[in-house]
Short mmCIF file of C-alpha atoms in Angstrom, two decimals:
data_model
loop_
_atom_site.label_atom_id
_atom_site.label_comp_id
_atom_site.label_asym_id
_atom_site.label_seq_id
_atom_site.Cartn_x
_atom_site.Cartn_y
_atom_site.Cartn_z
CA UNK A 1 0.00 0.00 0.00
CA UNK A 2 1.19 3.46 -1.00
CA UNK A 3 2.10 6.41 1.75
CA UNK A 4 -1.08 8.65 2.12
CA UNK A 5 -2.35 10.62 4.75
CA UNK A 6 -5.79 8.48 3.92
CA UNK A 7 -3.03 4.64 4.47
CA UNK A 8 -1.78 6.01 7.76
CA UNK A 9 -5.57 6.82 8.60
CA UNK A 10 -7.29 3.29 8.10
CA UNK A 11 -4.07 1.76 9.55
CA UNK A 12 -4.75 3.59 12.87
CA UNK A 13 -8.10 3.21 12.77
CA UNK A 14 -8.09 -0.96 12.21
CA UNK A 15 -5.67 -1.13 15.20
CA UNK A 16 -6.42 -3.08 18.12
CA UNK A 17 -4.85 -4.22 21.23
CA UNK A 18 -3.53 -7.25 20.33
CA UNK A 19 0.02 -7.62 19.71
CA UNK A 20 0.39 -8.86 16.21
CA UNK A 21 -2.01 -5.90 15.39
CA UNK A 22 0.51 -3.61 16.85
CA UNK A 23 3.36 -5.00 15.53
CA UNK A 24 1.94 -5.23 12.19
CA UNK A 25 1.45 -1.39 11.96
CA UNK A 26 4.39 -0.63 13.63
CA UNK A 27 6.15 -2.64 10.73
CA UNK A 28 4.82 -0.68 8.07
CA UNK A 29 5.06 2.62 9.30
CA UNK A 30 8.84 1.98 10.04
CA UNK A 31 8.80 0.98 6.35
CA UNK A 32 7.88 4.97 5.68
CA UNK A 33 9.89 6.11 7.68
CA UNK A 34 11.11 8.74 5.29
CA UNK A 35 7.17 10.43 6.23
CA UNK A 36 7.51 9.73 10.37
CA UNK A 37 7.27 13.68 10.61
CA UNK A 38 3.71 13.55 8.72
CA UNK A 39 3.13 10.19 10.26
CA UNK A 40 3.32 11.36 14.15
CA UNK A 41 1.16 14.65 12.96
CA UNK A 42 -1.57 12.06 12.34
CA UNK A 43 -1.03 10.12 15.25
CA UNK A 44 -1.12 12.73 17.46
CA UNK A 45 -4.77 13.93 15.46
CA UNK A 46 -5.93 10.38 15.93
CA UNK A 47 -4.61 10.33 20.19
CA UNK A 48 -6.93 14.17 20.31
CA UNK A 49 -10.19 12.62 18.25
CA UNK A 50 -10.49 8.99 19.45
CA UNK A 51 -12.10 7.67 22.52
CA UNK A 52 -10.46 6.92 25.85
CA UNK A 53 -10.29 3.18 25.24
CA UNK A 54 -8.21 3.64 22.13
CA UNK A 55 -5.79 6.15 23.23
CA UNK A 56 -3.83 3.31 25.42
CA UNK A 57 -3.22 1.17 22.03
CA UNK A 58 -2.13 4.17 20.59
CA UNK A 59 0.16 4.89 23.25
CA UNK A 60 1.42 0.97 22.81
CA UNK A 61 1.84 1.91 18.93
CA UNK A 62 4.35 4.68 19.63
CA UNK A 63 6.25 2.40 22.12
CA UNK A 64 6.89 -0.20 19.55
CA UNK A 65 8.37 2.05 16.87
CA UNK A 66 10.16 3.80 19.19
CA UNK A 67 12.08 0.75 20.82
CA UNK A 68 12.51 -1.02 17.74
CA UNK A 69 13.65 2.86 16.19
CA UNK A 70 16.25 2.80 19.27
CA UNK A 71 17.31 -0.97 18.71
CA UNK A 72 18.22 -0.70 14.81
CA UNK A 73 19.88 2.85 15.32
CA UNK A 74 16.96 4.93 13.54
CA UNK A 75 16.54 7.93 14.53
CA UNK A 76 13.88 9.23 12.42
CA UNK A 77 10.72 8.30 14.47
CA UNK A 78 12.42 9.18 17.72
CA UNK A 79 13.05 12.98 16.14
CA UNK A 80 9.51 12.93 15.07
CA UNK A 81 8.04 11.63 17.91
CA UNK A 82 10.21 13.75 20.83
CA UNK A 83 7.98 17.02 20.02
CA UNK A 84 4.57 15.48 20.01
CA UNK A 85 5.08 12.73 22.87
CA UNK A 86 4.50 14.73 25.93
CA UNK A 87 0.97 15.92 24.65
CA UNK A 88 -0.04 12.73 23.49
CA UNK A 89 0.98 10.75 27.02
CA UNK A 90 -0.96 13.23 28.92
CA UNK A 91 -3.74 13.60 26.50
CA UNK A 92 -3.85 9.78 26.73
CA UNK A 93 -3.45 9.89 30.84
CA UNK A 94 -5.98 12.07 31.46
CA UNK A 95 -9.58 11.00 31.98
CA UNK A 96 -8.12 7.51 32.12
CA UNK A 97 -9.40 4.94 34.60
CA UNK A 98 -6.68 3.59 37.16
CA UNK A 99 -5.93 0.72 34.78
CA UNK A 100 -5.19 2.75 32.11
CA UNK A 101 -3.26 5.21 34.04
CA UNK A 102 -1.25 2.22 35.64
CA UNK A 103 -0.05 0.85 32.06
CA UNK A 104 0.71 4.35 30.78
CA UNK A 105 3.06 4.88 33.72
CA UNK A 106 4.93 1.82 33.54
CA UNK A 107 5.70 2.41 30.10
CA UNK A 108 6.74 6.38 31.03
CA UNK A 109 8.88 4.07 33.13
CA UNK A 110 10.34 1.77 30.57
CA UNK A 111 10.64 4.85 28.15
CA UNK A 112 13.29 6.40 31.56
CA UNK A 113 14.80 2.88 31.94
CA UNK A 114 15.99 2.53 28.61
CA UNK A 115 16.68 5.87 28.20
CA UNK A 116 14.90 6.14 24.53
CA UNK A 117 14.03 9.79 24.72
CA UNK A 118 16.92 12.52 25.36
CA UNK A 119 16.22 14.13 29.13
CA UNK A 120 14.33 16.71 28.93
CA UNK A 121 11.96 15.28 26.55
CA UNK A 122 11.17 12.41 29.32
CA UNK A 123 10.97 14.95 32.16
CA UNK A 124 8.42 16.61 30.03
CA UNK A 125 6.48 13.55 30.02
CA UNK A 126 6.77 12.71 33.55
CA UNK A 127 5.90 16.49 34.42
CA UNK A 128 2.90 16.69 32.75
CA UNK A 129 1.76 13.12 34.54
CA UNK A 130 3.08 14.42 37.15
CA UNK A 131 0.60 17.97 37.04
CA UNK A 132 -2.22 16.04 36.01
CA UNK A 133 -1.81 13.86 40.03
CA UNK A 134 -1.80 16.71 41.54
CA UNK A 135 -5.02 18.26 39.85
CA UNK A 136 -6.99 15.21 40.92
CA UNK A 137 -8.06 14.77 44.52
CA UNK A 138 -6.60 11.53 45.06
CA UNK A 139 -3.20 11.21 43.35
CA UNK A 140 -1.43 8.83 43.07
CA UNK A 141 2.26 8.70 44.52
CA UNK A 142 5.02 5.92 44.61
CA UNK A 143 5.37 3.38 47.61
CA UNK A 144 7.58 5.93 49.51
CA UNK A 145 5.88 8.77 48.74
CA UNK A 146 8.21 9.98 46.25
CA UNK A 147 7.95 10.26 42.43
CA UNK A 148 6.49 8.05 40.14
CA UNK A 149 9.48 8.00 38.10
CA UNK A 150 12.15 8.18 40.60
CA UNK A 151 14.58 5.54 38.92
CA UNK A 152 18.11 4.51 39.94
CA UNK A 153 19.47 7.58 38.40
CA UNK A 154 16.87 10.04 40.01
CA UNK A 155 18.15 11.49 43.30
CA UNK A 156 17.00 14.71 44.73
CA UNK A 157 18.45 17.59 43.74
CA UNK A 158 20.22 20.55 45.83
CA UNK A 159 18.16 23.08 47.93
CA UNK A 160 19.93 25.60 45.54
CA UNK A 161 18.67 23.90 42.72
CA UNK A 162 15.42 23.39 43.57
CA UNK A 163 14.00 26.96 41.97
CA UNK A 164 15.06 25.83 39.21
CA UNK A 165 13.56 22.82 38.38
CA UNK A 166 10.24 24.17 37.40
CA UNK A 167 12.09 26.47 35.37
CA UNK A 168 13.45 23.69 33.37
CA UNK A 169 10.29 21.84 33.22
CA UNK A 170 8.30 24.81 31.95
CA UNK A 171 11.10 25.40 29.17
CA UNK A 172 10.83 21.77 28.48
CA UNK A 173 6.99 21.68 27.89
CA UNK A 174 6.79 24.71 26.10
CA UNK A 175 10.01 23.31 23.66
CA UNK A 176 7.35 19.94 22.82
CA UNK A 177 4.72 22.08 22.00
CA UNK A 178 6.53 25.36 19.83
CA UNK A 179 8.55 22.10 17.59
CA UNK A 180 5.34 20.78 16.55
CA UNK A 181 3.82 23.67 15.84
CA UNK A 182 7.23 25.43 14.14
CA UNK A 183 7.43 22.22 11.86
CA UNK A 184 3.59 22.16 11.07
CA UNK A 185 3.94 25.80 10.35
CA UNK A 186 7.23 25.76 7.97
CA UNK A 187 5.84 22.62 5.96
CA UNK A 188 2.63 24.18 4.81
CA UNK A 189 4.14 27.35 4.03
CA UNK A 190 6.79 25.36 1.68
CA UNK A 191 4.06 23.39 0.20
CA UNK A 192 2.04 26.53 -0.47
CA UNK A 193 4.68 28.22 -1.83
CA UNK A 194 6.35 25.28 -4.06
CA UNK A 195 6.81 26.93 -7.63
CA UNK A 196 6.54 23.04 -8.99
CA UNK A 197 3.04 23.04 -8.26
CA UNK A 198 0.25 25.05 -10.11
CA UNK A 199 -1.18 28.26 -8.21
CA UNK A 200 -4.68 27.02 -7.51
CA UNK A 201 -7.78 28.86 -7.67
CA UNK A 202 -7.94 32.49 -5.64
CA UNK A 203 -10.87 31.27 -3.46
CA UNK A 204 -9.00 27.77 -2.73
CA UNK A 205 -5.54 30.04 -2.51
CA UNK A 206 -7.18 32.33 0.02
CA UNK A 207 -8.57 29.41 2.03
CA UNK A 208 -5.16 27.83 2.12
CA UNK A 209 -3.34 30.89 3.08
CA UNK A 210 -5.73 31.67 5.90
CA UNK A 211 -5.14 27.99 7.72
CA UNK A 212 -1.30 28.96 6.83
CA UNK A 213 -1.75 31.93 9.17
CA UNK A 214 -2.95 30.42 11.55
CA UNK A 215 -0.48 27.82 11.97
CA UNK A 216 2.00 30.81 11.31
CA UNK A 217 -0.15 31.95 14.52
CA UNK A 218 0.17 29.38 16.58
CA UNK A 219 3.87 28.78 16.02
CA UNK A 220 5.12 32.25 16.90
CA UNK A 221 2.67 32.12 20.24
CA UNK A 222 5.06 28.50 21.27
CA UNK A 223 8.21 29.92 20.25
CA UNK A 224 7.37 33.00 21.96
CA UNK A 225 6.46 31.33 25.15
CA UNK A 226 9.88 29.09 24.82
CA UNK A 227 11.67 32.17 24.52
CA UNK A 228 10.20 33.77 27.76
CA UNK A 229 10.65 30.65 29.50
CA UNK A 230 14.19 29.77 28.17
CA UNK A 231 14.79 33.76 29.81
CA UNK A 232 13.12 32.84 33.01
CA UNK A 233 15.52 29.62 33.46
CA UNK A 234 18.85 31.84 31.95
CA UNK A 235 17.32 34.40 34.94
CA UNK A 236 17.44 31.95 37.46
CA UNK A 237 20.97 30.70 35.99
CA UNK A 238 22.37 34.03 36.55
CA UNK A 239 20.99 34.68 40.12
CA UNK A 240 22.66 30.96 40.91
CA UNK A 241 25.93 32.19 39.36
CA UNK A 242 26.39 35.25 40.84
CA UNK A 243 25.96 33.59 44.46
CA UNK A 244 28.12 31.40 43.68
CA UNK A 245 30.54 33.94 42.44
CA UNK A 246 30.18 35.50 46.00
CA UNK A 247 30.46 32.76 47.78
CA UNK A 248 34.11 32.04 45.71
CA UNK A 249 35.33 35.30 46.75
CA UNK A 250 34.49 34.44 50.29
CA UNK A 251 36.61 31.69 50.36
CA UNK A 252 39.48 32.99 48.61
CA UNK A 253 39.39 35.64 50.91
CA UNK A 254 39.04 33.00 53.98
CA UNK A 255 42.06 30.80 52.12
CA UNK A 256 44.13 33.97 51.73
CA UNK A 257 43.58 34.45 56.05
CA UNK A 258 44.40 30.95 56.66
CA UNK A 259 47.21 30.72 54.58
CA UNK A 260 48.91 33.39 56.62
CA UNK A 261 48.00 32.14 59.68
CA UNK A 262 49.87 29.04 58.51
CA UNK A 263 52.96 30.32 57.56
CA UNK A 264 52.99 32.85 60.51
CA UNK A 265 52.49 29.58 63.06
CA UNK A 266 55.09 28.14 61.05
CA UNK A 267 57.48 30.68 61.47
CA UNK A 268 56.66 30.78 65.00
CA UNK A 269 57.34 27.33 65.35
CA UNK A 270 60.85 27.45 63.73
CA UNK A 271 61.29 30.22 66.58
CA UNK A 272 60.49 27.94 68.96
CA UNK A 273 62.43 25.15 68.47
CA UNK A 274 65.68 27.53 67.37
CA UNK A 275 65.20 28.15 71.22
CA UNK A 276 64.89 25.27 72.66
CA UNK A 277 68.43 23.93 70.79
CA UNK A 278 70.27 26.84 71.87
CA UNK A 279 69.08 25.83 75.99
CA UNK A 280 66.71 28.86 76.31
CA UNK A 281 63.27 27.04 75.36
CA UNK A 282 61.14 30.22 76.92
CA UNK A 283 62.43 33.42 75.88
CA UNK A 284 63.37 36.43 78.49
CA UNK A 285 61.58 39.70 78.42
CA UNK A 286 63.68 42.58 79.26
CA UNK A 287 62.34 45.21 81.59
CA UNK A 288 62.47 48.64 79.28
CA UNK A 289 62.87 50.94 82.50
CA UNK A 290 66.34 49.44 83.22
CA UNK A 291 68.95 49.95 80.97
CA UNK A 292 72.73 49.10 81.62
CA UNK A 293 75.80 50.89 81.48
CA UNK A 294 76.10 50.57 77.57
CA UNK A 295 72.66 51.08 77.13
CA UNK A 296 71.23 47.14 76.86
CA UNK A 297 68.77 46.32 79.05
CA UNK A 298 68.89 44.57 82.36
CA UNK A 299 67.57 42.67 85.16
CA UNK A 300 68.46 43.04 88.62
CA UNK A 301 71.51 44.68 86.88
CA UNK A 302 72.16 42.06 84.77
CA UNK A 303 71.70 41.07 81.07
CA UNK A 304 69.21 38.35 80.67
CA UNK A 305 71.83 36.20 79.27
CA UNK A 306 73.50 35.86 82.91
CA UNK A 307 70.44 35.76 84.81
CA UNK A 308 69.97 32.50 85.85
CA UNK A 309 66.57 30.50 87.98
CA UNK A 310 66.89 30.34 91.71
CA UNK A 311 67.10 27.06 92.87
CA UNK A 312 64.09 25.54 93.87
CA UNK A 313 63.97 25.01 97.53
CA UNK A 314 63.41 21.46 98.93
CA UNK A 315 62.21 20.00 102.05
CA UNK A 316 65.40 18.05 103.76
CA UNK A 317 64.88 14.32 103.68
CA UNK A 318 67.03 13.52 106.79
CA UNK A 319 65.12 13.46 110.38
CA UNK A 320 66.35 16.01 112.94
CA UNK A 321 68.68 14.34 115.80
CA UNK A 322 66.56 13.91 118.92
CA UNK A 323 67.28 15.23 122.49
CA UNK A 324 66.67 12.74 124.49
CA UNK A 325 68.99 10.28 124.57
CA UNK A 326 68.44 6.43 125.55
CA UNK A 327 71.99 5.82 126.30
CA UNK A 328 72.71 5.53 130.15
CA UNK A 329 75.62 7.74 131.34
CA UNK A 330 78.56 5.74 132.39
CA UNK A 331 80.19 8.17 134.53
CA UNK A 332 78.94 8.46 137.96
CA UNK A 333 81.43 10.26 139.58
CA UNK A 334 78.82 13.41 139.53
CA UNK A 335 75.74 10.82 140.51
CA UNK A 336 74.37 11.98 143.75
CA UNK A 337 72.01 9.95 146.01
CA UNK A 338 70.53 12.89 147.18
CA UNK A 339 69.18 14.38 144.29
CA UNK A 340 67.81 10.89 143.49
CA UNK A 341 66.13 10.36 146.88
CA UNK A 342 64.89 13.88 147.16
CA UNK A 343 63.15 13.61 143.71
CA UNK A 344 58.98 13.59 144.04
CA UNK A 345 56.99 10.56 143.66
CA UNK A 346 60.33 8.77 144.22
CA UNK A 347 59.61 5.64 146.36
CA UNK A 348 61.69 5.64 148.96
CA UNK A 349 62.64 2.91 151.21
CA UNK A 350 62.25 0.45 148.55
CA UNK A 351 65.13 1.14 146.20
CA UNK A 352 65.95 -1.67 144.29
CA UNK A 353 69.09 -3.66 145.25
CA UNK A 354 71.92 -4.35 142.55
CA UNK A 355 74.72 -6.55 142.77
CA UNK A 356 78.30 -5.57 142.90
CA UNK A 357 79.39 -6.93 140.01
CA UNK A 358 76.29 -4.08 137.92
CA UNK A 359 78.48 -0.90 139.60
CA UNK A 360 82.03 -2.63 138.37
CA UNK A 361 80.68 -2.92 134.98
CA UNK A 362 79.09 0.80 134.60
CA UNK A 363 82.30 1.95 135.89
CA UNK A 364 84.62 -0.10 133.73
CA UNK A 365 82.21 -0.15 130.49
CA UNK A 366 82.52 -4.15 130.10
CA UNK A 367 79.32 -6.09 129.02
CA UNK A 368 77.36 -7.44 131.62
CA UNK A 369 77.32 -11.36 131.92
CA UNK A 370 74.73 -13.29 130.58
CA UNK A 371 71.83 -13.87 133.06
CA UNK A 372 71.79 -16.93 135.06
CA UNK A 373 69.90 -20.73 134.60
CA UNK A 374 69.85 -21.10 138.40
CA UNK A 375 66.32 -21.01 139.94
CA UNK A 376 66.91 -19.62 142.88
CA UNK A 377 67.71 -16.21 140.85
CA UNK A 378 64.92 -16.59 138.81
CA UNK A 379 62.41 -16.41 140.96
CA UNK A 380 59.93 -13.58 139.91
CA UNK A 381 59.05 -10.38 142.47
CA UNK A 382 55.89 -10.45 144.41
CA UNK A 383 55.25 -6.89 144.41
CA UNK A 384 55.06 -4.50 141.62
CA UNK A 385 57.38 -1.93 140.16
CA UNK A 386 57.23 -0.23 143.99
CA UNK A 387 57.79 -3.34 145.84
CA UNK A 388 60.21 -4.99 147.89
CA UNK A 389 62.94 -6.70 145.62
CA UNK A 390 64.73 -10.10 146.72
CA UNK A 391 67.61 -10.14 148.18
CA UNK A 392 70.15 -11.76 146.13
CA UNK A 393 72.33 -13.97 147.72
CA UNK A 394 75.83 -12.85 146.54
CA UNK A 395 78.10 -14.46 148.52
CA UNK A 396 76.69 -17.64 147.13
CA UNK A 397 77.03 -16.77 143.54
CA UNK A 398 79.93 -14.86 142.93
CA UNK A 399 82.19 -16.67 145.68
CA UNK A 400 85.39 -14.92 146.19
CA UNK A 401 84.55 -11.75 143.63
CA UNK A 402 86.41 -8.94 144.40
CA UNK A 403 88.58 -11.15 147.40
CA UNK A 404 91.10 -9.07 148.99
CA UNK A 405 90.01 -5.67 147.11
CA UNK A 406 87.33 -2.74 147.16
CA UNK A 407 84.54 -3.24 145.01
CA UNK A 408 83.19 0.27 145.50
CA UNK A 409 86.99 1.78 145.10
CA UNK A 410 86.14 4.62 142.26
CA UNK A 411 82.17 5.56 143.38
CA UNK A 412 81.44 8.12 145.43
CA UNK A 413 81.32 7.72 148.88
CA UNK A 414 77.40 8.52 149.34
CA UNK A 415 76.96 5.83 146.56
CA UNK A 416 79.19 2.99 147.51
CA UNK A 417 77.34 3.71 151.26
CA UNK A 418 74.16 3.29 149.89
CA UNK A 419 75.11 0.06 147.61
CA UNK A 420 76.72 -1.30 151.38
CA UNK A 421 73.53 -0.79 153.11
CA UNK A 422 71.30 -2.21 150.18
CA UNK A 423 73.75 -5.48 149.80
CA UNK A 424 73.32 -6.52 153.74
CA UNK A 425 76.89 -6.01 154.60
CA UNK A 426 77.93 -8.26 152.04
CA UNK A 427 80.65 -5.92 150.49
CA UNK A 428 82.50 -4.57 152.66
CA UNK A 429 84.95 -1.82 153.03
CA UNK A 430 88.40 -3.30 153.21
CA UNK A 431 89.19 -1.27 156.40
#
């Protein structure tokens, strides 16, 4: 069948939803493929003027050539069909039931997946899905709340470039729908104005050049309205440029600062440790009010290089010497009797009795002999520290000690009387 505006009609119009019946037309429209620009003009009048039904096969239609367009590396449907296929989704979306709206989303989604449409031509698609949930009183959102077509490559964007997302979206839709209507436009005025075909009649001429201004019309109002939003996004662009441009003086201005900083704590640093390998690790500040004979400055009227730190004073480790002393005087020449017998508290009558052999040993500084085994020594006091001691039977013990010779010879008199009288007579004086 030959390419006519009347063969693209009937094929439309005998499609169904089946899939050979899809395939089959997709096939020979890809076969005129030289004609996809007038061939997506009359799909997109066939999506306006059919019924609700049909507009989902149509929508199926497009999705065929367009995947088997982007498989074989023809690019002639996908060029024809980027300017009309944001229109014809949402002219197909809306008044849908929630079937219908269900399939035409997944395959918005398989369109993003497979990335057949450039960017902004399948943001302008999801947009206008997008506008037409939010007009109705239920939309519909994704799982999470988040958008429909929020794909592994969709993450949210900036804070600062969040005004300017509608800005791209508005310059997106209003590109779709000023290409159509530029290319509608420029084709009928060539055709009208081919000098290969024969002028036709003046009131068929007039007729023709009044539907030619009005697509001449209806261009300049889309290419008008791209132009004020393409200004509205450049706008935008600016106003984020020129806070950024602020913000870049700021920091050069904060990495100028820093960079000072740096070198001066550096420097400082060097300083330091200059110090510390000469011996003076903290540095000596001169008192300016006292100068020196040659006019340096001084401390305590001496140059800070010959001042040196007091020592630090210490506690001493070693105990002071007592002053009472343990250690029994062994000269007794000075001992008097009286003094002891006169003291207060001093018991008297029951001074303690000594043997001879104790006075011979203070006064000659020999060790004392070893205490004896006997029993009859041994026997303990009755009384306590003020009582009666037992008499110690000398004569018995030390037999012939001191024979012949004065035991008290060297004691004073009062003393050697008083050891006499405490002994029983047992030592006596040798005259």
């Amino acid at each position: 069948m030959a390419y006519t505006d009347d063969a693209v009609k009937a094929k439309l119009s005998s499609l169904n939803e089946t899939q050979e019946s899809i395939v089959s037309v997709a096939q020979w429209i890809m076969f005129h493929r030289r004609h996809a620009d007038r061939t997506c003009a009359i799909w997109l009048e066939r999506m306006r003027e059919t019924t609700v039904n049909k507009r989902l096969t149509l929508i199926y239609l497009a999705n065929e050539v367009v995947q088997q367009s982007k498989a074989r590396r023809k690019d002639d449907f996908l060029v024809a069909f980027s300017p009309v296929i944001a229109e014809a989704t949402a002219t197909a979306y809306k008044g849908a039931t929630n079937d219908v709206q269900d399939k035409i989303r997944r395959t918005v989604e398989v369109w993003n997946q497979r990335r057949i449409f450039d960017k902004p031509i399948q943001e302008a698609v999801e947009a206008r899905i997008t506008e037409l949930d939010k007009s109705r009183s239920g939309k519909k959102t994704g799982l999470l709340g988040g958008s429909l077509f929020s794909g592994a490559s969709g993450s949210s964007a900036p804070t600062e470039l969040q005004p300017l997302i509608p800005l791209q979206l508005a310059v997106s839709k209003a590109s779709v729908t000023s290409q159509p209507a530029t290319t509608s436009a420029n084709a009928e005025f060539e055709r009208l104005h081919d000098p290969q075909k024969p002028t036709p009649t003046p009131p068929v001429h007039a007729a023709r050049l009044s539907a030619l201004l009005k697509s001449l019309s209806s261009a300049e109002s889309a290419v008008a309205e791209s132009i004020r939003t393409r200004q509205d996004l450049v706008h935008g662009l600016e106003k984020l440029l020129e806070t950024n441009r602020t913000a870049l003086e700021s920091d050069k201005a904060q990495l100028t600062s820093i960079q000072e900083r740096r070198e001066s704590t550096e420097k400082k640093r060097r300083e330091v440790e200059d110090a510390i390998m000469r011996g003076a690790s903290t540095p000596y500040t001169p008192d300016p009010a006292t100068k020196g004979e040659n006019g340096q400055n001084t401390i305590n009227g001496r140059t800070p290089s010959s001042v040196e730190p007091e020592r630090p004073k210490v506690e001493e480790l070693t105990p002071p010497p007592t002053t009472d002393s343990f250690t029994p005087p062994t000269d007794l020449s000075n001992f008097r009797s009286e003094e002891v017998l006169s003291t207060p508290g001093y018991p008297s009558a029951q001074f303690p009795s000594e043997p001879s052999y104790l006075a011979t040993s203070l006064q000659s500084n020999s060790p004392l002999p070893p205490p004896s085994t006997d029993p009859r020594y041994n026997t303990p006091s009755s009384g306590g520290g003020g009582g009666p001691a037992k008499k110690r039977k000398l004569d018995v013990e030390f037999e012939g000690f001191g024979a012949g010779e004065d035991a008290m010879a060297g004691l004073d008199e009062d003393v050697a009387e008083l050891l006499r009288a405490e002994s029983g007579g047992a030592i006596q004086h040798p005259h």
